[in-house]
């Protein structure tokens, strides 16, 4: 079966032809580790985890590179003194590399909780300063970049003058871009506002700095990804992924750097994952419209009426295609939990089903439909819909209304386990989910008992309940809408 991938560059689904038969090189932009990842970030990384798992399932040997951006990402205001790490280190009174370490650990912990597989290589920007300086020198030598006041910029107009086409990924017209840009981070150093930094001069306040031919400074964010992707995957590689919001300018700049630096476009298939929204608005740190994964799992939030297990979150995300927007809500999570429990029950009951001489269901055709979903641009919602067809069938066999042969049963157990656990990456923590519901019931009971104690002015009992729960790591919070709890 042939894999089709939607290529953001062409805007079409294309037949996937890897550079080297049987092998795939995939690069995904990793996190900027200056704060905790929110659930929206998790969605993008999970989308590519599903793609990574599917490619392996289809038999490819995948080299999956996902970087850690630990230097060079400026704040949205473009102020050079406000590199995200430097700004956060001032706020938390930590060394920038302590900030990097703290949030890299958090990132790994969160992804592990959602059962994401680690990439095969995870390079850091600070580990590749030398290569970034080398590529910058080459771009200057070839006339694609210029030094200005200790910083180096990519010359977008020169790039276009040579017939290369800046804006091809985001389909932006360069004149339009020039008209609409404010010079935020160039401070008058750039020839044109669209020119982007390859290297930035460090101001005296900037503590993350490296020596370079242009003085002390730090690398540009776009250049980091070009250097790390090509170092480990080659100057041309198969797949480059990231969130939709990185298309412009980040990925546009990567294309320009690749074409100017290596003579050709670096990527064969550009893949962009769509956004997670909450209350219909994109989840984002800067607007405050976000939830941290731990807040969802522990119940420490005002948005969801109960706690949900990481597998239910994963199931909810997998129910949407990676290119569709997904809005997270209490209702969506409750529905996902129901579906997840139904699926897990069927997986568990399948080995106990009686066998018959013949199956009353065409399993080969079903399996083919599942494979078609996977190879049609990684269509997880259609795969899940097919899994529920088989759940129906399993439940009918249990009721004696359908039959399954011994060989089909064996095949179905193996196939279902592969799709559910290996490809979708779900984990059977249904027992945990059920235990969570029980724990929730017990805690509500204790909260009510404490309320009664307070109504009876039995402060000793009320305090005892609160203190003993606290000792167990469960914090009660009294608010205007009643008492809630959170797990530490
Ligand atoms: P950052 O650490 O800001 O570079 O973001 C890490 C990844 O998360 C990038 O690929 C972003 O595109 C992605 N991302 C940011 N916000 C969202 C969102 N609301 N939904 C899905 N992905 C997101
Ligand atoms: Zn990147």
CSV table of C-alpha atoms and ligand atoms in Angstrom, one decimal:
chain,number,residue,atom,x,y,z
A,1,UNK,CA,0.0,0.0,0.0
A,2,UNK,CA,1.3,3.4,-0.9
A,3,UNK,CA,1.6,6.2,1.6
A,4,UNK,CA,0.2,9.6,0.7
A,5,UNK,CA,1.3,12.7,2.6
A,6,UNK,CA,-0.2,16.2,2.4
A,7,UNK,CA,2.7,18.5,1.5
A,8,UNK,CA,2.2,22.0,2.8
A,9,UNK,CA,4.5,23.3,0.1
A,10,UNK,CA,2.5,22.0,-2.8
A,11,UNK,CA,-0.8,22.2,-1.0
A,12,UNK,CA,-1.6,18.7,-2.2
A,13,UNK,CA,-1.6,15.1,-1.1
A,14,UNK,CA,1.4,13.5,-2.7
A,15,UNK,CA,2.7,9.9,-3.0
A,16,UNK,CA,5.5,9.5,-0.5
A,17,UNK,CA,8.8,8.6,-2.1
A,18,UNK,CA,11.6,8.6,0.5
A,19,UNK,CA,15.1,9.6,-0.6
A,20,UNK,CA,16.4,6.2,0.3
A,21,UNK,CA,14.0,3.2,-0.1
A,22,UNK,CA,12.9,1.9,3.3
A,23,UNK,CA,14.4,4.8,5.3
A,24,UNK,CA,12.8,8.1,6.4
A,25,UNK,CA,14.6,11.2,7.8
A,26,UNK,CA,12.2,13.4,9.8
A,27,UNK,CA,12.9,16.6,11.6
A,28,UNK,CA,10.4,18.3,13.9
A,29,UNK,CA,10.9,21.7,15.5
A,30,UNK,CA,11.2,21.1,19.2
A,31,UNK,CA,10.2,23.3,22.2
A,32,UNK,CA,11.8,26.5,23.3
A,33,UNK,CA,12.5,25.4,26.8
A,34,UNK,CA,12.0,28.7,28.7
A,35,UNK,CA,8.6,27.7,30.4
A,36,UNK,CA,6.3,24.7,30.9
A,37,UNK,CA,4.8,23.2,27.8
A,38,UNK,CA,1.1,23.7,27.5
A,39,UNK,CA,-1.5,21.2,26.2
A,40,UNK,CA,-1.4,22.9,22.8
A,41,UNK,CA,2.4,22.2,22.4
A,42,UNK,CA,1.7,18.6,23.5
A,43,UNK,CA,-0.8,18.2,20.7
A,44,UNK,CA,1.7,19.1,18.0
A,45,UNK,CA,4.3,16.8,19.5
A,46,UNK,CA,1.7,14.0,19.8
A,47,UNK,CA,0.7,14.4,16.2
A,48,UNK,CA,4.2,13.8,15.1
A,49,UNK,CA,4.6,10.9,17.6
A,50,UNK,CA,1.6,9.3,15.8
A,51,UNK,CA,3.3,10.0,12.4
A,52,UNK,CA,6.6,8.5,13.7
A,53,UNK,CA,4.8,5.4,15.0
A,54,UNK,CA,2.8,5.0,11.8
A,55,UNK,CA,5.9,5.3,9.6
A,56,UNK,CA,7.6,2.5,11.7
A,57,UNK,CA,4.4,0.4,11.5
A,58,UNK,CA,4.6,0.8,7.7
A,59,UNK,CA,8.0,-0.8,7.8
A,60,UNK,CA,10.3,2.3,7.5
A,61,UNK,CA,13.4,2.7,9.5
A,62,UNK,CA,13.0,6.3,10.8
A,63,UNK,CA,15.6,8.7,11.9
A,64,UNK,CA,13.6,11.2,13.9
A,65,UNK,CA,15.3,14.4,14.9
A,66,UNK,CA,13.6,16.8,17.3
A,67,UNK,CA,15.6,19.6,18.6
A,68,UNK,CA,15.6,21.5,21.9
A,69,UNK,CA,15.8,25.3,21.3
A,70,UNK,CA,17.9,26.5,24.3
A,71,UNK,CA,19.2,29.8,22.9
A,72,UNK,CA,18.4,32.4,20.4
A,73,UNK,CA,14.6,32.6,20.5
A,74,UNK,CA,13.7,36.3,20.9
A,75,UNK,CA,10.5,37.4,22.7
A,76,UNK,CA,7.6,38.5,20.5
A,77,UNK,CA,8.6,42.2,21.0
A,78,UNK,CA,11.8,41.5,19.1
A,79,UNK,CA,13.9,43.2,21.8
A,80,UNK,CA,17.4,41.7,21.7
A,81,UNK,CA,17.7,42.2,25.4
A,82,UNK,CA,14.7,40.0,25.8
A,83,UNK,CA,15.8,36.7,24.6
A,84,UNK,CA,13.2,34.3,26.1
A,85,UNK,CA,15.8,32.6,28.3
A,86,UNK,CA,17.4,35.7,29.5
A,87,UNK,CA,14.1,37.3,30.4
A,88,UNK,CA,12.9,34.2,32.2
A,89,UNK,CA,16.1,33.8,34.1
A,90,UNK,CA,15.7,37.4,35.4
A,91,UNK,CA,12.2,36.6,36.5
A,92,UNK,CA,13.1,33.3,38.3
A,93,UNK,CA,16.5,34.5,39.5
A,94,UNK,CA,18.2,31.5,37.9
A,95,UNK,CA,21.0,31.1,35.4
A,96,UNK,CA,19.7,30.8,31.8
A,97,UNK,CA,21.0,27.3,31.6
A,98,UNK,CA,19.2,26.5,34.8
A,99,UNK,CA,16.0,27.7,33.1
A,100,UNK,CA,16.9,25.4,30.1
A,101,UNK,CA,17.5,22.4,32.3
A,102,UNK,CA,14.4,23.0,34.4
A,103,UNK,CA,12.0,23.2,31.4
A,104,UNK,CA,13.7,20.4,29.4
A,105,UNK,CA,13.1,18.1,32.3
A,106,UNK,CA,9.5,19.2,32.5
A,107,UNK,CA,9.1,18.7,28.7
A,108,UNK,CA,10.4,15.2,28.8
A,109,UNK,CA,8.3,14.3,31.9
A,110,UNK,CA,5.1,15.6,30.2
A,111,UNK,CA,5.7,13.8,26.9
A,112,UNK,CA,6.5,10.6,28.7
A,113,UNK,CA,3.2,10.9,30.6
A,114,UNK,CA,1.4,10.9,27.3
A,115,UNK,CA,3.4,8.0,26.1
A,116,UNK,CA,5.3,9.8,23.4
A,117,UNK,CA,8.3,8.0,22.1
A,118,UNK,CA,11.6,9.9,22.3
A,119,UNK,CA,13.1,11.0,19.0
A,120,UNK,CA,16.1,9.1,17.8
A,121,UNK,CA,18.3,12.2,18.1
A,122,UNK,CA,17.5,15.3,20.2
A,123,UNK,CA,20.1,18.0,19.5
A,124,UNK,CA,20.4,21.3,21.3
A,125,UNK,CA,21.0,24.7,19.7
A,126,UNK,CA,23.8,25.5,22.1
A,127,UNK,CA,25.5,22.3,21.1
A,128,UNK,CA,25.7,23.5,17.5
A,129,UNK,CA,27.1,27.0,17.7
A,130,UNK,CA,30.1,26.2,15.7
A,131,UNK,CA,28.1,24.8,12.8
A,132,UNK,CA,25.8,27.9,12.9
A,133,UNK,CA,28.9,30.2,12.7
A,134,UNK,CA,30.2,28.2,9.8
A,135,UNK,CA,27.0,28.4,7.8
A,136,UNK,CA,26.7,32.1,8.5
A,137,UNK,CA,30.3,32.6,7.2
A,138,UNK,CA,29.4,30.7,4.0
A,139,UNK,CA,26.2,32.7,3.4
A,140,UNK,CA,28.2,36.0,3.8
A,141,UNK,CA,30.9,34.7,1.4
A,142,UNK,CA,28.3,33.8,-1.2
A,143,UNK,CA,26.6,37.2,-0.9
A,144,UNK,CA,23.4,36.0,0.7
A,145,UNK,CA,24.1,37.7,4.1
A,146,UNK,CA,25.8,40.8,5.4
A,147,UNK,CA,27.2,41.9,8.7
A,148,UNK,CA,25.9,45.0,10.3
A,149,UNK,CA,27.0,46.3,13.7
A,150,UNK,CA,28.1,42.9,15.0
A,151,UNK,CA,24.9,41.1,13.8
A,152,UNK,CA,24.5,39.2,10.6
A,153,UNK,CA,21.3,39.3,8.5
A,154,UNK,CA,20.1,37.2,5.6
A,155,UNK,CA,19.5,39.4,2.5
A,156,UNK,CA,16.0,38.5,1.3
A,157,UNK,CA,16.1,40.9,-1.6
A,158,UNK,CA,19.4,39.5,-2.9
A,159,UNK,CA,17.9,36.0,-2.5
A,160,UNK,CA,15.0,37.0,-4.7
A,161,UNK,CA,17.2,38.8,-7.2
A,162,UNK,CA,18.9,35.4,-7.9
A,163,UNK,CA,15.5,34.0,-8.9
A,164,UNK,CA,14.9,32.1,-5.6
A,165,UNK,CA,11.5,32.6,-4.3
A,166,UNK,CA,11.1,33.9,-0.7
A,167,UNK,CA,7.5,33.3,0.5
A,168,UNK,CA,6.9,30.0,-1.4
A,169,UNK,CA,5.8,28.0,1.6
A,170,UNK,CA,3.4,30.5,3.1
A,171,UNK,CA,2.5,31.8,-0.4
A,172,UNK,CA,3.3,35.3,0.5
A,173,UNK,CA,4.2,38.0,-1.9
A,174,UNK,CA,7.5,39.7,-1.1
A,175,UNK,CA,6.2,43.2,-2.0
A,176,UNK,CA,3.3,42.7,0.3
A,177,UNK,CA,5.7,41.5,3.1
A,178,UNK,CA,7.8,44.5,2.7
A,179,UNK,CA,4.8,46.8,2.9
A,180,UNK,CA,3.5,45.2,6.1
A,181,UNK,CA,6.6,44.8,8.2
A,182,UNK,CA,7.8,46.8,11.1
A,183,UNK,CA,11.4,46.6,11.8
A,184,UNK,CA,11.2,45.1,15.3
A,185,UNK,CA,14.5,43.4,15.9
A,186,UNK,CA,16.8,45.1,13.5
A,187,UNK,CA,17.0,48.5,15.1
A,188,UNK,CA,17.9,50.1,11.8
A,189,UNK,CA,20.7,47.6,11.1
A,190,UNK,CA,18.9,45.7,8.3
A,191,UNK,CA,18.9,46.6,4.6
A,192,UNK,CA,15.3,45.6,4.4
A,193,UNK,CA,12.7,44.9,7.2
A,194,UNK,CA,12.2,41.3,5.9
A,195,UNK,CA,15.9,40.4,6.4
A,196,UNK,CA,16.2,38.0,9.3
A,197,UNK,CA,19.0,37.5,11.8
A,198,UNK,CA,21.5,34.6,11.4
A,199,UNK,CA,23.6,35.9,14.2
A,200,UNK,CA,22.8,38.6,16.8
A,201,UNK,CA,25.2,40.8,18.6
A,202,UNK,CA,24.8,40.4,22.4
A,203,UNK,CA,24.2,43.6,24.4
A,204,UNK,CA,26.1,43.9,27.6
A,205,UNK,CA,23.0,42.6,29.5
A,206,UNK,CA,22.8,39.5,27.4
A,207,UNK,CA,24.5,36.7,29.4
A,208,UNK,CA,24.0,33.9,26.8
A,209,UNK,CA,26.8,34.7,24.4
A,210,UNK,CA,29.4,33.1,22.3
A,211,UNK,CA,32.5,34.4,20.5
A,212,UNK,CA,32.2,34.7,16.7
A,213,UNK,CA,34.0,36.4,13.9
A,214,UNK,CA,31.6,39.3,14.4
A,215,UNK,CA,32.1,39.6,18.1
A,216,UNK,CA,30.2,38.2,21.0
A,217,UNK,CA,26.7,37.1,20.2
A,218,UNK,CA,24.2,34.3,19.8
A,219,UNK,CA,22.6,32.5,16.9
A,220,UNK,CA,19.3,33.2,15.2
A,221,UNK,CA,16.5,30.8,15.9
A,222,UNK,CA,15.8,29.9,12.2
A,223,UNK,CA,19.4,29.0,11.6
A,224,UNK,CA,19.5,26.5,14.5
A,225,UNK,CA,16.9,24.3,12.8
A,226,UNK,CA,18.7,24.4,9.4
A,227,UNK,CA,22.0,23.4,11.0
A,228,UNK,CA,20.6,20.6,13.2
A,229,UNK,CA,18.3,19.1,10.6
A,230,UNK,CA,20.9,19.0,7.9
A,231,UNK,CA,23.7,17.8,10.2
A,232,UNK,CA,21.9,14.7,11.1
A,233,UNK,CA,19.6,14.1,8.1
A,234,UNK,CA,21.6,15.5,5.2
A,235,UNK,CA,21.3,18.6,3.1
A,236,UNK,CA,18.1,17.3,1.7
A,237,UNK,CA,15.8,15.1,3.8
A,238,UNK,CA,12.3,13.6,3.6
A,239,UNK,CA,10.0,15.2,6.2
A,240,UNK,CA,10.1,18.4,8.1
A,241,UNK,CA,7.3,19.0,10.6
A,242,UNK,CA,6.1,21.6,13.1
A,243,UNK,CA,3.0,23.4,14.2
A,244,UNK,CA,1.1,25.4,11.7
A,245,UNK,CA,2.2,28.7,13.3
A,246,UNK,CA,5.8,28.0,12.4
A,247,UNK,CA,5.2,28.0,8.6
A,248,UNK,CA,6.0,31.7,8.5
A,249,UNK,CA,8.5,33.0,9.1
A,250,UNK,CA,10.4,30.1,10.7
A,251,UNK,CA,10.1,27.5,8.0
A,252,UNK,CA,10.1,30.0,5.2
A,253,UNK,CA,13.5,31.1,6.5
A,254,UNK,CA,14.7,27.5,6.7
A,255,UNK,CA,13.9,27.0,3.1
A,256,UNK,CA,15.8,30.2,2.2
A,257,UNK,CA,18.8,29.2,4.3
A,258,UNK,CA,18.9,25.8,2.7
A,259,UNK,CA,18.6,27.0,-0.9
A,260,UNK,CA,21.2,29.7,-0.4
A,261,UNK,CA,23.5,27.6,1.7
A,262,UNK,CA,23.2,24.2,0.1
A,263,UNK,CA,21.9,25.0,-3.4
A,264,UNK,CA,18.6,23.3,-3.1
A,265,UNK,CA,15.4,23.2,-1.0
A,266,UNK,CA,16.2,21.2,2.2
A,267,UNK,CA,12.9,19.3,2.5
A,268,UNK,CA,10.8,17.1,0.3
A,269,UNK,CA,7.6,17.0,2.4
A,270,UNK,CA,6.6,19.8,4.7
A,271,UNK,CA,4.0,18.7,7.3
A,272,UNK,CA,2.2,21.1,9.6
A,273,UNK,CA,0.1,20.1,12.5
A,274,UNK,CA,-3.0,22.2,13.4
A,275,UNK,CA,-3.7,24.0,16.6
A,276,UNK,CA,-5.4,23.1,19.8
A,277,UNK,CA,-8.0,25.6,20.8
A,278,UNK,CA,-9.8,26.2,24.1
A,279,UNK,CA,-13.0,28.2,24.2
A,280,UNK,CA,-12.6,28.5,20.4
A,281,UNK,CA,-9.3,30.4,20.7
A,282,UNK,CA,-5.8,29.1,20.0
A,283,UNK,CA,-4.1,27.8,23.1
A,284,UNK,CA,-1.2,30.1,23.8
A,285,UNK,CA,0.9,31.2,26.8
A,286,UNK,CA,1.0,34.9,25.7
A,287,UNK,CA,-2.8,35.3,25.7
A,288,UNK,CA,-3.3,33.4,28.9
A,289,UNK,CA,-5.7,31.0,27.2
A,290,UNK,CA,-3.9,27.8,28.1
A,291,UNK,CA,-3.9,24.8,30.4
A,292,UNK,CA,-0.9,22.9,31.6
A,293,UNK,CA,-1.0,19.1,31.2
A,294,UNK,CA,-0.5,18.6,34.9
A,295,UNK,CA,-3.4,20.9,35.7
A,296,UNK,CA,-5.7,18.7,33.6
A,297,UNK,CA,-4.4,15.4,35.0
A,298,UNK,CA,-4.5,16.5,38.6
A,299,UNK,CA,-7.8,18.4,38.4
A,300,UNK,CA,-6.2,21.6,39.5
A,301,UNK,CA,-8.1,23.8,37.1
A,302,UNK,CA,-11.4,25.6,36.8
A,303,UNK,CA,-12.2,24.3,33.3
A,304,UNK,CA,-12.8,20.6,33.5
A,305,UNK,CA,-15.3,19.1,35.9
A,306,UNK,CA,-13.2,16.0,36.7
A,307,UNK,CA,-9.7,14.6,36.3
A,308,UNK,CA,-8.9,12.7,33.1
A,309,UNK,CA,-6.1,10.2,32.5
A,310,UNK,CA,-3.4,10.9,30.0
A,311,UNK,CA,-4.6,8.1,27.8
A,312,UNK,CA,-8.1,9.7,27.6
A,313,UNK,CA,-6.4,13.0,26.5
A,314,UNK,CA,-4.4,11.1,24.0
A,315,UNK,CA,-7.5,9.3,22.7
A,316,UNK,CA,-9.3,12.7,22.4
A,317,UNK,CA,-6.4,14.2,20.4
A,318,UNK,CA,-6.2,11.1,18.1
A,319,UNK,CA,-9.9,11.5,17.3
A,320,UNK,CA,-9.0,14.6,15.3
A,321,UNK,CA,-6.9,14.5,12.1
A,322,UNK,CA,-3.6,16.2,12.7
A,323,UNK,CA,-4.4,18.9,10.1
A,324,UNK,CA,-7.7,19.8,11.7
A,325,UNK,CA,-8.2,22.3,14.5
A,326,UNK,CA,-9.3,20.6,17.7
A,327,UNK,CA,-11.2,22.4,20.4
A,328,UNK,CA,-10.8,21.0,23.9
A,329,UNK,CA,-13.8,21.1,26.2
A,330,UNK,CA,-15.3,19.3,29.1
A,331,UNK,CA,-17.9,17.7,26.8
A,332,UNK,CA,-15.2,16.5,24.3
A,333,UNK,CA,-13.2,15.0,27.1
A,334,UNK,CA,-16.2,13.2,28.7
A,335,UNK,CA,-17.1,11.8,25.3
A,336,UNK,CA,-13.5,10.7,24.7
A,337,UNK,CA,-13.4,9.0,28.0
A,338,UNK,CA,-16.6,7.0,27.2
A,339,UNK,CA,-15.1,5.9,23.8
A,340,UNK,CA,-11.8,5.1,25.4
A,341,UNK,CA,-13.4,2.9,28.0
A,342,UNK,CA,-15.5,1.1,25.4
A,343,UNK,CA,-12.5,0.4,23.3
A,344,UNK,CA,-10.4,-0.9,26.2
A,345,UNK,CA,-13.2,-3.2,27.3
A,346,UNK,CA,-13.4,-4.7,23.8
A,347,UNK,CA,-9.6,-5.2,23.7
A,348,UNK,CA,-9.8,-7.0,27.0
A,349,UNK,CA,-12.8,-9.2,26.2
A,350,UNK,CA,-11.6,-10.3,22.8
A,351,UNK,CA,-9.3,-13.1,24.0
A,352,UNK,CA,-12.1,-14.6,26.0
A,353,UNK,CA,-14.6,-14.9,23.1
A,354,UNK,CA,-15.7,-18.3,21.9
A,355,UNK,CA,-14.5,-19.4,18.5
A,356,UNK,CA,-16.6,-20.9,15.7
A,357,UNK,CA,-15.8,-22.7,12.5
A,358,UNK,CA,-16.2,-19.5,10.4
A,359,UNK,CA,-16.2,-15.8,10.9
A,360,UNK,CA,-19.3,-13.8,10.1
A,361,UNK,CA,-17.3,-10.7,9.4
A,362,UNK,CA,-14.8,-10.0,6.6
A,363,UNK,CA,-11.7,-9.2,8.7
A,364,UNK,CA,-9.3,-8.9,5.8
A,365,UNK,CA,-11.4,-6.1,4.2
A,366,UNK,CA,-11.7,-4.4,7.6
A,367,UNK,CA,-7.9,-4.5,8.0
A,368,UNK,CA,-7.4,-3.1,4.5
A,369,UNK,CA,-9.7,-0.2,5.4
A,370,UNK,CA,-7.6,0.5,8.5
A,371,UNK,CA,-4.4,0.5,6.5
A,372,UNK,CA,-6.0,2.8,3.9
A,373,UNK,CA,-6.8,5.3,6.7
A,374,UNK,CA,-3.2,5.2,7.9
A,375,UNK,CA,-1.7,5.6,4.5
A,376,UNK,CA,-4.1,8.4,3.5
A,377,UNK,CA,-2.1,11.2,5.2
A,378,UNK,CA,-2.2,9.5,8.7
A,379,UNK,CA,-5.9,9.6,9.1
A,380,UNK,CA,-6.3,8.7,12.8
A,381,UNK,CA,-10.1,9.6,13.1
A,382,UNK,CA,-10.9,7.1,10.3
A,383,UNK,CA,-8.8,4.5,11.9
A,384,UNK,CA,-10.6,5.0,15.2
A,385,UNK,CA,-14.0,4.8,13.5
A,386,UNK,CA,-12.9,1.5,12.0
A,387,UNK,CA,-11.8,0.3,15.5
A,388,UNK,CA,-15.3,1.0,16.7
A,389,UNK,CA,-16.7,-1.1,13.9
A,390,UNK,CA,-14.7,-4.0,15.3
A,391,UNK,CA,-15.8,-3.1,18.9
A,392,UNK,CA,-19.4,-3.5,17.7
A,393,UNK,CA,-18.5,-6.9,16.2
A,394,UNK,CA,-16.7,-8.1,19.3
A,395,UNK,CA,-19.7,-7.2,21.5
A,396,UNK,CA,-22.1,-9.1,19.1
A,397,UNK,CA,-19.9,-12.2,19.3
A,398,UNK,CA,-20.1,-11.9,23.1
A,399,UNK,CA,-23.9,-11.9,22.8
A,400,UNK,CA,-23.8,-14.9,20.4
A,401,UNK,CA,-25.0,-12.9,17.4
A,402,UNK,CA,-21.8,-13.0,15.3
A,403,UNK,CA,-19.0,-15.6,15.0
A,404,UNK,CA,-15.2,-15.6,14.7
A,405,UNK,CA,-12.9,-18.4,13.6
A,406,UNK,CA,-9.8,-19.4,15.5
A,407,UNK,CA,-7.4,-18.0,12.9
A,408,UNK,CA,-9.3,-14.7,12.6
A,409,UNK,CA,-9.4,-14.3,16.3
A,410,UNK,CA,-5.7,-14.7,16.6
A,411,UNK,CA,-5.2,-12.2,13.7
A,412,UNK,CA,-7.7,-9.7,15.3
A,413,UNK,CA,-6.0,-9.8,18.7
A,414,UNK,CA,-2.6,-9.1,17.1
A,415,UNK,CA,-4.0,-6.4,14.8
A,416,UNK,CA,-6.1,-4.6,17.4
A,417,UNK,CA,-3.2,-4.6,19.9
A,418,UNK,CA,-0.9,-3.1,17.2
A,419,UNK,CA,-3.3,-0.3,16.2
A,420,UNK,CA,-4.4,0.6,19.7
A,421,UNK,CA,-1.1,0.4,21.6
A,422,UNK,CA,1.7,0.6,19.1
A,423,UNK,CA,0.2,3.0,16.5
A,424,UNK,CA,-2.2,5.2,18.4
A,425,UNK,CA,0.1,4.9,21.4
A,426,UNK,CA,-2.8,4.4,23.9
A,427,UNK,CA,-2.1,2.8,27.3
A,428,UNK,CA,-4.4,0.6,29.1
A,429,UNK,CA,-4.8,2.7,32.2
A,430,UNK,CA,-8.5,2.1,32.3
A,431,UNK,CA,-8.1,0.7,35.8
A,432,UNK,CA,-6.4,3.9,36.8
A,433,UNK,CA,-9.3,5.9,35.3
A,434,UNK,CA,-11.8,3.8,37.2
A,435,UNK,CA,-9.7,4.2,40.4
A,436,UNK,CA,-9.6,8.0,39.7
A,437,UNK,CA,-13.4,8.0,39.6
A,438,UNK,CA,-13.5,6.0,42.9
A,439,UNK,CA,-11.0,8.4,44.5
A,440,UNK,CA,-13.1,11.4,43.3
A,441,UNK,CA,-16.2,9.8,44.9
A,442,UNK,CA,-14.3,9.3,48.2
A,443,UNK,CA,-13.0,12.8,48.2
A,444,UNK,CA,-16.4,14.3,47.5
A,445,UNK,CA,-17.7,12.3,50.5
A,446,UNK,CA,-15.0,13.6,52.7
A,447,UNK,CA,-15.6,17.2,51.5
A,448,UNK,CA,-19.3,16.8,52.4
A,449,UNK,CA,-18.4,15.3,55.8
A,450,UNK,CA,-16.2,18.3,56.4
A,451,UNK,CA,-19.0,20.6,55.4
A,452,UNK,CA,-21.4,18.9,57.9
A,453,UNK,CA,-18.7,19.2,60.6
A,454,UNK,CA,-18.4,22.9,59.9
A,455,UNK,CA,-22.2,23.3,60.0
A,456,UNK,CA,-22.1,21.7,63.4
A,457,UNK,CA,-19.2,23.9,64.4
A,458,UNK,CA,-17.1,20.8,64.9
A,459,UNK,CA,-13.9,22.7,63.9
A,460,UNK,CA,-11.6,19.9,65.2
A,461,UNK,CA,-13.1,17.3,62.8
A,462,UNK,CA,-13.2,19.8,59.9
A,463,UNK,CA,-9.5,20.7,60.4
A,464,UNK,CA,-8.5,17.0,60.9
A,465,UNK,CA,-10.1,16.1,57.5
A,466,UNK,CA,-8.3,19.0,55.8
A,467,UNK,CA,-4.9,18.3,57.5
A,468,UNK,CA,-4.9,14.6,57.0
A,469,UNK,CA,-5.7,15.0,53.4
A,470,UNK,CA,-2.9,17.5,53.1
A,471,UNK,CA,-0.5,15.1,54.6
A,472,UNK,CA,-1.5,12.6,51.9
A,473,UNK,CA,-0.7,15.2,49.2
A,474,UNK,CA,-4.4,16.3,48.6
A,475,UNK,CA,-5.1,20.0,49.0
A,476,UNK,CA,-8.6,21.3,49.7
A,477,UNK,CA,-9.4,24.7,48.5
A,478,UNK,CA,-12.5,26.6,49.7
A,479,UNK,CA,-13.9,29.0,47.1
A,480,UNK,CA,-17.1,30.8,46.5
A,481,UNK,CA,-18.4,27.9,44.4
A,482,UNK,CA,-17.7,25.4,47.2
A,483,UNK,CA,-14.7,23.2,48.0
A,484,UNK,CA,-12.4,21.7,45.4
A,485,UNK,CA,-9.3,19.6,45.7
A,486,UNK,CA,-6.1,19.1,43.9
A,487,UNK,CA,-3.5,16.3,44.0
A,488,UNK,CA,0.1,17.3,44.5
B,1,LIG,P1,7.4,26.7,21.0
B,1,LIG,O1,8.0,26.0,22.2
B,1,LIG,O2,6.6,27.9,21.3
B,1,LIG,O3,8.4,26.8,19.9
B,1,LIG,O4,6.2,25.7,20.5
B,1,LIG,C1,6.4,24.3,20.4
B,1,LIG,C2,5.5,23.7,19.4
B,1,LIG,O5,4.1,23.8,19.8
B,1,LIG,C3,5.5,24.4,18.0
B,1,LIG,O6,5.6,23.4,17.0
B,1,LIG,C4,4.2,25.1,17.9
B,1,LIG,O7,3.8,25.3,16.6
B,1,LIG,C5,3.3,24.3,18.8
B,1,LIG,N1,2.1,25.0,19.3
B,1,LIG,C6,2.1,26.2,19.9
B,1,LIG,N2,0.8,26.5,20.3
B,1,LIG,C7,0.0,25.4,19.9
B,1,LIG,C8,-1.4,25.1,19.9
B,1,LIG,N3,-2.3,26.0,20.5
B,1,LIG,N4,-1.8,24.0,19.4
B,1,LIG,C9,-0.9,23.1,18.8
B,1,LIG,N5,0.4,23.3,18.7
B,1,LIG,C10,0.9,24.5,19.2
B,2,LIG,ZN1,12.6,24.9,13.9
